[in-house]
């Protein structure tokens, strides 16, 4: 079974809860996180081992390697 590949838009308080939960779901893989505040996105990337960081939500929506987007 392949994993659901997720993009996270927004890295604030609610997103932190969502990202923690995704780490507990073996069928989910976070591919990219995005926030206008690059520092917040980079911190989330490091904390939750998310390989890609963006500051423009359109870049997340235009990716062809994600199955779902979680807007926080």
Steps between C-alpha positions, in 0.01 A plus 500: 500500500643838404499791740282809471744782428395823675587866457449726803407865447552705814738400779333665799345353813229286336748376239732383777223274629425372148868432427547313829199287411628429147822363652286239679320387182710244318296546181580874482815677387550876524678620186498879531413765756428861418472822696543868413750503785788295357654454844178336627488269197867404540450427869199277421703329228777418746266401784282267292757388240317659207736509202372812320428856611305769315383853579242524221192277527469495120826307480345232723181485295700466177701197617424173331646284778228553762159340537346735758543850637432587864425872533562608856 
